[in-house]
Short mmCIF file of C-alpha atoms in Angstrom, two decimals:
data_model
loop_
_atom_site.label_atom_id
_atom_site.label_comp_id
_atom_site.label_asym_id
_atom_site.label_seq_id
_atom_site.Cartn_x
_atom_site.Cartn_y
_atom_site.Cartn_z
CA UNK K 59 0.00 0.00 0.00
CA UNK K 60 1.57 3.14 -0.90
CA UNK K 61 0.50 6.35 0.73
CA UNK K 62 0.81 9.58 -1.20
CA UNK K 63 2.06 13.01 0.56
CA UNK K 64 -0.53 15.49 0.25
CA UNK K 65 1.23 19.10 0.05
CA UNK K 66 -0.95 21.87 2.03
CA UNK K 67 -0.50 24.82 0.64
CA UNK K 68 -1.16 28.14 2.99
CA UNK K 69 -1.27 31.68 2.10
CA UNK K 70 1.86 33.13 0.50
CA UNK K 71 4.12 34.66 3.22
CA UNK K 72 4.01 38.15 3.64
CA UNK K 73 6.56 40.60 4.11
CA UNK K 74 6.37 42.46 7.46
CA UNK K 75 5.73 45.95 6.57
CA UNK K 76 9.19 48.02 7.50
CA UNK K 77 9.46 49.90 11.41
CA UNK K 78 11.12 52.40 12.27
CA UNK K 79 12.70 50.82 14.95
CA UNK K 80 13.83 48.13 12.48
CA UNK K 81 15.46 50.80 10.38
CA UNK K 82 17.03 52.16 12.93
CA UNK K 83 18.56 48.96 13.85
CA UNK K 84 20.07 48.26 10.57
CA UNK K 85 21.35 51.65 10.54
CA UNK K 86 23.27 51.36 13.49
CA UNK K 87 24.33 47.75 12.76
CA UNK K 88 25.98 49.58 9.42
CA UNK K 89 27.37 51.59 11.17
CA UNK K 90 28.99 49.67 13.48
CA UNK K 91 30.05 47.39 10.55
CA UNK K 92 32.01 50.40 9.52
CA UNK K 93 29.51 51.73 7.05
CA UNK K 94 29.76 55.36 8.60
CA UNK K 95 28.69 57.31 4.87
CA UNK K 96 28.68 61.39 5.65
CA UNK K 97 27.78 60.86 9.49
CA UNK K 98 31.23 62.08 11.00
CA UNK K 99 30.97 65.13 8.26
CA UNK K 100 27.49 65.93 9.23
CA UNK K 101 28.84 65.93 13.19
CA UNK K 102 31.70 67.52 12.34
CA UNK K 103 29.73 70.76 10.69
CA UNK K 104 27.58 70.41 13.64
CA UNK K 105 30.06 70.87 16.00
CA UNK K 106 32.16 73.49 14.27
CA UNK K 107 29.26 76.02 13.33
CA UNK K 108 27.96 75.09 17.96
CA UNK K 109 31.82 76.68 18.29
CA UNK K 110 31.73 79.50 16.13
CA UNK K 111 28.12 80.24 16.77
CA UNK K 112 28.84 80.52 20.50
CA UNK K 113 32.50 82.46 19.79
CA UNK K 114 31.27 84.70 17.39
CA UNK K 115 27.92 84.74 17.69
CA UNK K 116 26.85 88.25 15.91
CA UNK K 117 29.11 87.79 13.13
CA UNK K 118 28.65 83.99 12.10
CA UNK K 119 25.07 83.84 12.89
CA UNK K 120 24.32 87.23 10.44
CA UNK K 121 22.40 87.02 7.16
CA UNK K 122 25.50 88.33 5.30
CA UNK K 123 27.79 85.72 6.68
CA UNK K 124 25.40 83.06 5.85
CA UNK K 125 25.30 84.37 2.06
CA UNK K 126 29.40 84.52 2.18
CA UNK K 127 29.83 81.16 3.19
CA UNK K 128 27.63 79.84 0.04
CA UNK K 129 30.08 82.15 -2.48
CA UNK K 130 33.32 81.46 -0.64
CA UNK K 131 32.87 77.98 -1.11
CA UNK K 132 31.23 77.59 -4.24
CA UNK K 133 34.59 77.09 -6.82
CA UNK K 134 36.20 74.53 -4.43
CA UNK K 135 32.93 72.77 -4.21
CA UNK K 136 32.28 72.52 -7.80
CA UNK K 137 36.12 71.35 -7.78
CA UNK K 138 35.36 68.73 -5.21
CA UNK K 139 32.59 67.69 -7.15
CA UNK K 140 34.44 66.63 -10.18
CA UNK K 141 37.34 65.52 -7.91
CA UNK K 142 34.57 62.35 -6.54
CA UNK K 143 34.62 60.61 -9.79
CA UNK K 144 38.29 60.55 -9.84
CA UNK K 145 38.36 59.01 -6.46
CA UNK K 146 35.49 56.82 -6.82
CA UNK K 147 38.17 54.95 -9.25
CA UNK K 148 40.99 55.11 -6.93
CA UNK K 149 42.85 57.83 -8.78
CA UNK K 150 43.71 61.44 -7.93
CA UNK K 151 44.32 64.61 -10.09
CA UNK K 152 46.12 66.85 -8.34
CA UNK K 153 46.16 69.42 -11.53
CA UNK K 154 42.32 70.58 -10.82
CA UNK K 155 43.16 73.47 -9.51
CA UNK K 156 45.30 74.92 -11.99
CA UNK K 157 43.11 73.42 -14.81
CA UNK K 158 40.65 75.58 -12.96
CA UNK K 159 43.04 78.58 -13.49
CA UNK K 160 43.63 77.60 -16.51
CA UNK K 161 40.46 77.91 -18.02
CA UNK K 162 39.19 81.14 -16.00
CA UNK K 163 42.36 82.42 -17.68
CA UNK K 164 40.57 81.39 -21.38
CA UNK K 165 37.43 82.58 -20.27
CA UNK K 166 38.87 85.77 -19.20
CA UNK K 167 41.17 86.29 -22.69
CA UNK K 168 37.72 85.32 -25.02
CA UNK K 169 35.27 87.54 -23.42
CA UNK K 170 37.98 90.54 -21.91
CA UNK K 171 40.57 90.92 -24.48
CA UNK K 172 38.49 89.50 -27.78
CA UNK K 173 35.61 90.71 -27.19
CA UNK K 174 33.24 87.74 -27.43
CA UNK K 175 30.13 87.26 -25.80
CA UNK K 176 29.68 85.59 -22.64
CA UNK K 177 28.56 82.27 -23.68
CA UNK K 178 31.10 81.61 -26.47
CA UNK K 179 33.51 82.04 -23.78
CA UNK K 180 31.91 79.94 -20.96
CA UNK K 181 32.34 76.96 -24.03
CA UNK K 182 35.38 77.96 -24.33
CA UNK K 183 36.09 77.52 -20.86
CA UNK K 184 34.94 73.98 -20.30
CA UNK K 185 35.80 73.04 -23.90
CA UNK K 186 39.53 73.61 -22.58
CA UNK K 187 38.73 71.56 -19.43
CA UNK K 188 37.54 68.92 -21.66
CA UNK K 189 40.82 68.65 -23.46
CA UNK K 190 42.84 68.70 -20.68
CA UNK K 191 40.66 65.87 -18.74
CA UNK K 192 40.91 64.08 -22.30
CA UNK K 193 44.68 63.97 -22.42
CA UNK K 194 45.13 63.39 -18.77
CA UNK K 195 42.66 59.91 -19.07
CA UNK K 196 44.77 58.95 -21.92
CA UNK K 197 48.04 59.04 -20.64
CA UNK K 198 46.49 57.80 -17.34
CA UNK K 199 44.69 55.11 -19.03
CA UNK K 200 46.30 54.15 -22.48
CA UNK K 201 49.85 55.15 -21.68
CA UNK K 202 50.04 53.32 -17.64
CA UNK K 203 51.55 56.42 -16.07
CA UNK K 204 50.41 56.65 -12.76
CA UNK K 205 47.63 59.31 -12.47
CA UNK K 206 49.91 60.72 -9.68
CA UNK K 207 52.60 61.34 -11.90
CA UNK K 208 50.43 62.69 -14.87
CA UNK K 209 48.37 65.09 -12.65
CA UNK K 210 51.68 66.13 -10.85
CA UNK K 211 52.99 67.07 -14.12
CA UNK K 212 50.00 68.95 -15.08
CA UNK K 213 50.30 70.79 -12.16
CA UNK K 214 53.15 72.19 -12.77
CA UNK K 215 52.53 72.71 -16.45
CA UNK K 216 49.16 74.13 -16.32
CA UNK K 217 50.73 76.94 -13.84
CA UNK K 218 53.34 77.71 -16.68
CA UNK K 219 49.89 77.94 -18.97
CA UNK K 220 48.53 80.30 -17.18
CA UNK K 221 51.21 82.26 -17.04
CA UNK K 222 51.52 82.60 -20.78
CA UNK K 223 48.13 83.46 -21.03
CA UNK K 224 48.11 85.70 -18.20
CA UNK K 225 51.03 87.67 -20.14
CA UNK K 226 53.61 86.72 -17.79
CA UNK K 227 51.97 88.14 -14.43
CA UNK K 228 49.29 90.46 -15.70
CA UNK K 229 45.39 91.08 -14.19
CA UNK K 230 42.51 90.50 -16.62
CA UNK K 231 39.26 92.16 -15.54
CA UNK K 232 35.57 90.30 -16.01
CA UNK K 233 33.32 92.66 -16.67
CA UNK K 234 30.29 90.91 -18.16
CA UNK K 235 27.26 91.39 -16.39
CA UNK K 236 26.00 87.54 -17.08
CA UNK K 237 29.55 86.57 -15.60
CA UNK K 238 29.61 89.12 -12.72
CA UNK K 239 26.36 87.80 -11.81
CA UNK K 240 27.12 84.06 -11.54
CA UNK K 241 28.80 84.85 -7.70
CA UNK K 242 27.58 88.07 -6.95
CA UNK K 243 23.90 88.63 -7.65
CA UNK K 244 20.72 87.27 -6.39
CA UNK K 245 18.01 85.96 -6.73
CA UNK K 246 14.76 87.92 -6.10
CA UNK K 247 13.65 86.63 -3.00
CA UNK K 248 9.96 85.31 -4.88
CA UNK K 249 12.30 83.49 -7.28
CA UNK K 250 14.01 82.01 -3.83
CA UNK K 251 10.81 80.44 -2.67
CA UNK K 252 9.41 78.79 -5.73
CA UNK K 253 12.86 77.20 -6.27
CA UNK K 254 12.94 75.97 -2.59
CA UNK K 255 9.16 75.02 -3.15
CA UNK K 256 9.93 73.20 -6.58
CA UNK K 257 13.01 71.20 -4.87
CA UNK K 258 11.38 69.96 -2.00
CA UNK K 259 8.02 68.59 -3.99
CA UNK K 260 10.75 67.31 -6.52
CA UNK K 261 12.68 65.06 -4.14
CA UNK K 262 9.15 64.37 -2.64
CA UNK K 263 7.91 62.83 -5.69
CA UNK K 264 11.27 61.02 -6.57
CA UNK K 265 11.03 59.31 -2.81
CA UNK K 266 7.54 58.71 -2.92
CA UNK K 267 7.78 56.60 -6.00
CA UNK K 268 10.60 54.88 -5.19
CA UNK K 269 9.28 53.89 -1.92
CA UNK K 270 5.67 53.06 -3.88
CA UNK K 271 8.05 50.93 -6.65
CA UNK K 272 9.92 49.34 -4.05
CA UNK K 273 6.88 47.74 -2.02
CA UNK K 274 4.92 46.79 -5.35
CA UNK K 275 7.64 44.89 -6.37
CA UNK K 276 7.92 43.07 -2.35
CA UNK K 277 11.57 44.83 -1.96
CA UNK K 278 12.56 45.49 1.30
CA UNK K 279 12.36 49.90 1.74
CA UNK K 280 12.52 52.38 4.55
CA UNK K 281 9.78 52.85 6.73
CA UNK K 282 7.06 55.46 5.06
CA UNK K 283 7.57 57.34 8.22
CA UNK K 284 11.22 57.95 7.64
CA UNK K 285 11.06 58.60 4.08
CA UNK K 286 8.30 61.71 5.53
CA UNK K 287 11.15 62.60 7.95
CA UNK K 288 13.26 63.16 5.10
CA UNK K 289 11.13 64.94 2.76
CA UNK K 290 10.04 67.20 5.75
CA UNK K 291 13.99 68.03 7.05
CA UNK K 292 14.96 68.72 3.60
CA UNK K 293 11.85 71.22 3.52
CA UNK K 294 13.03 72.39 7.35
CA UNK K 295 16.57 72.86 5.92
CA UNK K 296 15.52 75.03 2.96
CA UNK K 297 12.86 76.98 4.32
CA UNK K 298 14.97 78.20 6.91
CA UNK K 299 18.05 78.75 4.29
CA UNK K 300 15.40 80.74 2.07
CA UNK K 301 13.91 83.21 4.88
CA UNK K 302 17.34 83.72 6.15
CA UNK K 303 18.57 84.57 2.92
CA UNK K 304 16.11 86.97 1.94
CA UNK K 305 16.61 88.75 5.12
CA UNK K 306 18.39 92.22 4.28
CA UNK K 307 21.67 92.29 4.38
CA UNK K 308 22.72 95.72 2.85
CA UNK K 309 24.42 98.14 5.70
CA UNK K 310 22.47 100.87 3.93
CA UNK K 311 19.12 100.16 2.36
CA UNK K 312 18.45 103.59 1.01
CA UNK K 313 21.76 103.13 -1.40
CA UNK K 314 20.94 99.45 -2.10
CA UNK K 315 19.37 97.03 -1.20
CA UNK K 316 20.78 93.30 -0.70
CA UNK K 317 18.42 90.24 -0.29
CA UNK K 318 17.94 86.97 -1.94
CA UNK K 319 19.59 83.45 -2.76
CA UNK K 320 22.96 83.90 -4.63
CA UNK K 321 22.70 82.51 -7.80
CA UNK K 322 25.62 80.69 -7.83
CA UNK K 323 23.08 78.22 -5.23
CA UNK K 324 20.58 76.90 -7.86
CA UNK K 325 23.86 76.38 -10.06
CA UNK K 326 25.79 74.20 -8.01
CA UNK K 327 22.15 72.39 -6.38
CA UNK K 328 21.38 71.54 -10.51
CA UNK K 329 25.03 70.35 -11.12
CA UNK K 330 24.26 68.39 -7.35
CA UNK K 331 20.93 66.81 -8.96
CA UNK K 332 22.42 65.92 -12.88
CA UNK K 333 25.85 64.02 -11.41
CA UNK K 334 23.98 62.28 -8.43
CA UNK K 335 21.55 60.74 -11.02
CA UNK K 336 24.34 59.77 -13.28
CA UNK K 337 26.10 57.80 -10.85
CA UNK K 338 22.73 56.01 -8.80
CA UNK K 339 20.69 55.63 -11.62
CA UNK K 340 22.95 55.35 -14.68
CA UNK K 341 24.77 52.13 -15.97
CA UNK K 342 27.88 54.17 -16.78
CA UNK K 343 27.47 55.34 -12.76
CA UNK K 344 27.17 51.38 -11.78
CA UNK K 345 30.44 50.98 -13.91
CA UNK K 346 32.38 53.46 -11.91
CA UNK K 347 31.83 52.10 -8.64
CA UNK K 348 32.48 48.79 -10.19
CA UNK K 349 35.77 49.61 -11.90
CA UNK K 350 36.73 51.51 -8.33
CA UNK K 351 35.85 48.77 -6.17
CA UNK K 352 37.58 45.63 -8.52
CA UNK K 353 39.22 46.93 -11.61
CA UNK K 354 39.74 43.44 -13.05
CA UNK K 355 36.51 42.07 -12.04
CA UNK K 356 34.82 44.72 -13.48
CA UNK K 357 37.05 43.92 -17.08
CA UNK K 358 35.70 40.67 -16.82
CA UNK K 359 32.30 41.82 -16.61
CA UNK K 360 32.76 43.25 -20.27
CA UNK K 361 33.10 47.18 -18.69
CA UNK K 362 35.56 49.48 -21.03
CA UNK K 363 37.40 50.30 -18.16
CA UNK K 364 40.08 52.47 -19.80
CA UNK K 365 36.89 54.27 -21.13
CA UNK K 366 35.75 54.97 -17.77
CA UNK K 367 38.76 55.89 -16.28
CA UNK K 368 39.33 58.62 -19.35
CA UNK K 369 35.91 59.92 -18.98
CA UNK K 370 36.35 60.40 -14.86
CA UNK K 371 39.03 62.89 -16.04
CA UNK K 372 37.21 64.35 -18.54
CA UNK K 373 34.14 65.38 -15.93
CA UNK K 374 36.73 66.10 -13.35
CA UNK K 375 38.37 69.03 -15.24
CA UNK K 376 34.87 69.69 -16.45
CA UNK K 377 34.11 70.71 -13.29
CA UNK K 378 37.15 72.34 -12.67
CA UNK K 379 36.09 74.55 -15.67
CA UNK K 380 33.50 75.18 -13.79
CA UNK K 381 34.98 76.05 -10.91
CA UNK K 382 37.23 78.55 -12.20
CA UNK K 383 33.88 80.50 -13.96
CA UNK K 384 32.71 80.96 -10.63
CA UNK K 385 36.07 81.55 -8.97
CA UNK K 386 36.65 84.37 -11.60
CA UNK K 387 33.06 86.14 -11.54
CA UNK K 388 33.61 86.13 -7.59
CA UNK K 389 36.76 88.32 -8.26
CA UNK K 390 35.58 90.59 -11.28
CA UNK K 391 39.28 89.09 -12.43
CA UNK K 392 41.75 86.79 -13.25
CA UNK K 393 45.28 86.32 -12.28
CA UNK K 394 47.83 83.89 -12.00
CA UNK K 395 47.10 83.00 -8.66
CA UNK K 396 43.57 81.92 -9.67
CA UNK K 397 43.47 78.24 -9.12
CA UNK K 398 46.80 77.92 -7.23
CA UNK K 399 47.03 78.62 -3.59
CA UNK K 400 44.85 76.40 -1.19
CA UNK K 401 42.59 75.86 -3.79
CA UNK K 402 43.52 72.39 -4.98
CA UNK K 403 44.06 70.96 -1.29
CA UNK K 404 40.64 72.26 -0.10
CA UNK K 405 38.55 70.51 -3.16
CA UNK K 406 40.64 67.43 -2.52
CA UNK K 407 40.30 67.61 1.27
CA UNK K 408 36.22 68.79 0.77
CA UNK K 409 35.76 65.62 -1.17
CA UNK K 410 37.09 63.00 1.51
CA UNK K 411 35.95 65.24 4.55
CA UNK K 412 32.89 64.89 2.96
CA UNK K 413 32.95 61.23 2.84
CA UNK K 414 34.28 60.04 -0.31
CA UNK K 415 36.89 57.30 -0.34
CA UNK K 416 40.73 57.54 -0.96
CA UNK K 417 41.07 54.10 -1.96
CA UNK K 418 37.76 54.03 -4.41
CA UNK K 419 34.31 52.46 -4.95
CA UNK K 420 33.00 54.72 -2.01
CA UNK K 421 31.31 57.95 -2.19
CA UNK K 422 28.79 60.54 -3.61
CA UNK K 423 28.76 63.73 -5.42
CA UNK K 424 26.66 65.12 -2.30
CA UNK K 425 30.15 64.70 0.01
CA UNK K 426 31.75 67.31 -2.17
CA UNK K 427 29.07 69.99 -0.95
CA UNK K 428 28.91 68.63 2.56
CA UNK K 429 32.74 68.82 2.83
CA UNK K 430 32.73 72.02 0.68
CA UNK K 431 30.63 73.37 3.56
CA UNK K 432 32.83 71.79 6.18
CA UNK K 433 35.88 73.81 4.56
CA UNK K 434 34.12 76.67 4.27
CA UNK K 435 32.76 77.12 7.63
CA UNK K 436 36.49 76.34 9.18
CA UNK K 437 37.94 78.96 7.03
CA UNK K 438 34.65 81.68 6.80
CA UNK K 439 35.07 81.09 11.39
CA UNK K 440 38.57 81.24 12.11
CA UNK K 441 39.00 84.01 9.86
CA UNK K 442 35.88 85.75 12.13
CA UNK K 443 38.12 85.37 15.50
CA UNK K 444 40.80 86.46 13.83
CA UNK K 445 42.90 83.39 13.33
CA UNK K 446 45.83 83.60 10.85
CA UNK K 447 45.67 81.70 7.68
CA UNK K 448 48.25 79.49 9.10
CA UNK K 449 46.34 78.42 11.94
CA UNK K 450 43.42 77.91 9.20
CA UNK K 451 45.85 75.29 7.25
CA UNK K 452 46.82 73.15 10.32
CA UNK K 453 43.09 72.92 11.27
CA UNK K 454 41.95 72.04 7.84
CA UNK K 455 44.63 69.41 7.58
CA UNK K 456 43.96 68.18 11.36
CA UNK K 457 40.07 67.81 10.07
CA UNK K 458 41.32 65.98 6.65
CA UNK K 459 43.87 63.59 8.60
CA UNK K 460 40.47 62.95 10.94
CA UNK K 461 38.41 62.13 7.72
CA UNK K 462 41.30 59.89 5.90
CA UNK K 463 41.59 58.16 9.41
CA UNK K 464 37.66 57.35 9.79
CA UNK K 465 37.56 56.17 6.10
CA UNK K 466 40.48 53.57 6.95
CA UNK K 467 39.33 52.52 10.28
CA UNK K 468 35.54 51.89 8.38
CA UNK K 469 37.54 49.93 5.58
CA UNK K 470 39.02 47.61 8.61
CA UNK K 471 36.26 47.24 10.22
CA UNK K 472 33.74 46.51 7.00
CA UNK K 473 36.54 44.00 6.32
CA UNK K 474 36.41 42.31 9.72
CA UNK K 475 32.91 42.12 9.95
CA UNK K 476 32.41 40.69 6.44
CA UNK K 477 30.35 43.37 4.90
CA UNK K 478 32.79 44.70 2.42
#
């Protein structure tokens, strides 16, 4: 007599809809698994703008300060922001800065000395960045030289550019109103809020239907609560950024008046918004963390790595075309100096303060601006209480020695624990 197993079927199991508690668990088991992302940058600016605020309270807490800090760190932010890339692969390009220089000094000679309108030479600008991120890729990735050697080498070359273009020492003024404007106008303060408005039900929608996609397709997601916390602190953050900025900040209103969101802001937030979606939800983004996190595993996979690792450079002295634009509206000028000086060593150290990874296939375009604003703030406060820019250079490096030691003590750890 054979007997034949009769299979009960029950109700398909069903996901347990995400807690917040739950999240919060994971979050902190990341974390201790060394998964720290931009947490020690967001406690360092924390902590720094407590100190100043309390040391300086009437100058760092004014409207005008709070305006200065956007414009004095907006070139070595847009820097830092094509600096990621490079480091995402492993790579560094220590010539950003003077490619910066370099093409504020083009920009400068097309629409100064030859007359040409503002736009020809803002292509002119980044075309010239493009070139120089071209060659550097090749000789990076075709040739084998280390990028440390070719970027070292541009460095020094690209200062000897700008030289020759600068006549040998001399000052070339920006005059263009569309150029002037770029770092030192505003925004009306209307303008200010429907931009803040637009941003916030933006990044609602994009979080709303992610989290909606997520669950329809039984993946696990964040807690509906959370993703509200989020959409709400982001409208907290620029609320309060808005209304602060469109207090007045003129010392005499009856000779002018001085309100609104810089408009160098909206630039660098749209730059923010175009390179974080090309690296989360591109394929060529999934190939550069690939390529940075296992260079021949990701040749295996059929990626053109020495395509990737040319176009890295390309976008990083993009942005460093960038960069110098802004740095040269901010001055009404260029001069040899622009580019040189701290400027190179802040993007780089904004970039891993931030959060991004020296040793590749960790970080985000958003730990450029978060470390932009972490260098920023150190330099905009000690320069309040008076510090001298010496004392600014041995902080900054303290903070960047801080960030490069977190980032290998998480790299430990997320190899110890297995999560790496």
């Amino acid at each position: 007599m054979t007997t034949t197993a009769v299979r009960k079927d029950g109700p398909a199991a069903v996901t347990p809809p995400p807690t917040i508690e739950g999240h919060v668990r994971t979050y902190v088991s990341r974390v201790r698994g060394g998964d720290v992302g931009a947490l020690p940058a967001v406690l360092g600016l924390l902590v720094l703008c407590t100190v100043f605020a309390i040391m300086q309270p009437s100058s760092f807490l004014s409207a005008g300060n709070f305006a200065n800090l956007f414009t004095q760190g907006a070139a070595v932010t847009l820097i830092a922001m094509g600096l990621v890339f490079v480091l995402l692969l492993g790579e560094i390009d220590l010539s950003a800065g003077f490619a910066s220089g370099v093409c504020a000094a083009v920009l400068a000679n097309v629409v100064t000395v030859l007359g040409y309108p503002w736009w020809v030479a803002v292509l002119a600008a980044v075309a010239t960045g493009v070139v120089i991120g071209t060659t550097l890729g090749l000789l990076v990735a075709k040739i084998g030289i280390p990028s440390f050697v070719v970027t070292l080498a541009g460095f020094l070359a690209f200062q000897g550019i700008v030289l020759m273009l600068m006549k040998e020492g001399t000052n070339i003024s920006v005059r263009d109103d569309v150029l002037v404007a770029i770092a030192n106008r505003n925004l009306s303060p209307a303008l200010g809020w429907v931009l803040a408005i637009l941003a916030v039900a933006g990044y609602a929608a994009v979080q709303l239907l992610r989290h909606r996609n997520r669950v329809a397709r039984g993946l696990i997601t964040d807690p509906l609560a959370v993703v509200a916390v989020r959409i709400g602190g982001l409208a907290v953050i620029l609320g309060a950024a808005v209304y602060i900025l469109n207090l007045e900040r003129s010392r005499n209103v009856l000779i002018s008046s001085l309100k609104g969101v810089p408009i160098v802001v909206p630039v660098i937030a749209v730059l923010l918004i175009i390179w974080t979606f090309v690296l989360q939800r591109t394929s060529y983004g999934r190939h550069i963390y690939a390529v940075g996190g296992n260079r021949e595993a990701a040749r295996r996979a059929g990626i053109e790595v020495d395509r990737i690792r040319i176009s890295v450079f390309v976008i990083c002295s993009s942005m460093a075309a960038v960069g110098g634009i802004v740095a040269a509206s901010r001055a009404n000028s260029v001069d040899p100096n622009t580019g040189g000086s701290n400027v190179l060593l802040y993007a780089v150290g904004a970039a891993v303060i931030g959060g991004t990874s020296l040793f590749g296939g960790k970080g985000r375009v958003f730990d450029a601006v978060l470390g932009g604003a972490v260098v920023a703030v150190i330099d905009n406060g000690m320069g309040l209480m008076g510090y001298s820019a010496g004392v600014k250079y041995v902080v900054t490096g303290v903070v960047l020695m801080l960030a490069a030691s977190v980032d290998a003590f998480s790299r430990r750890r997320a190899a110890a624990t297995g999560t790496r």
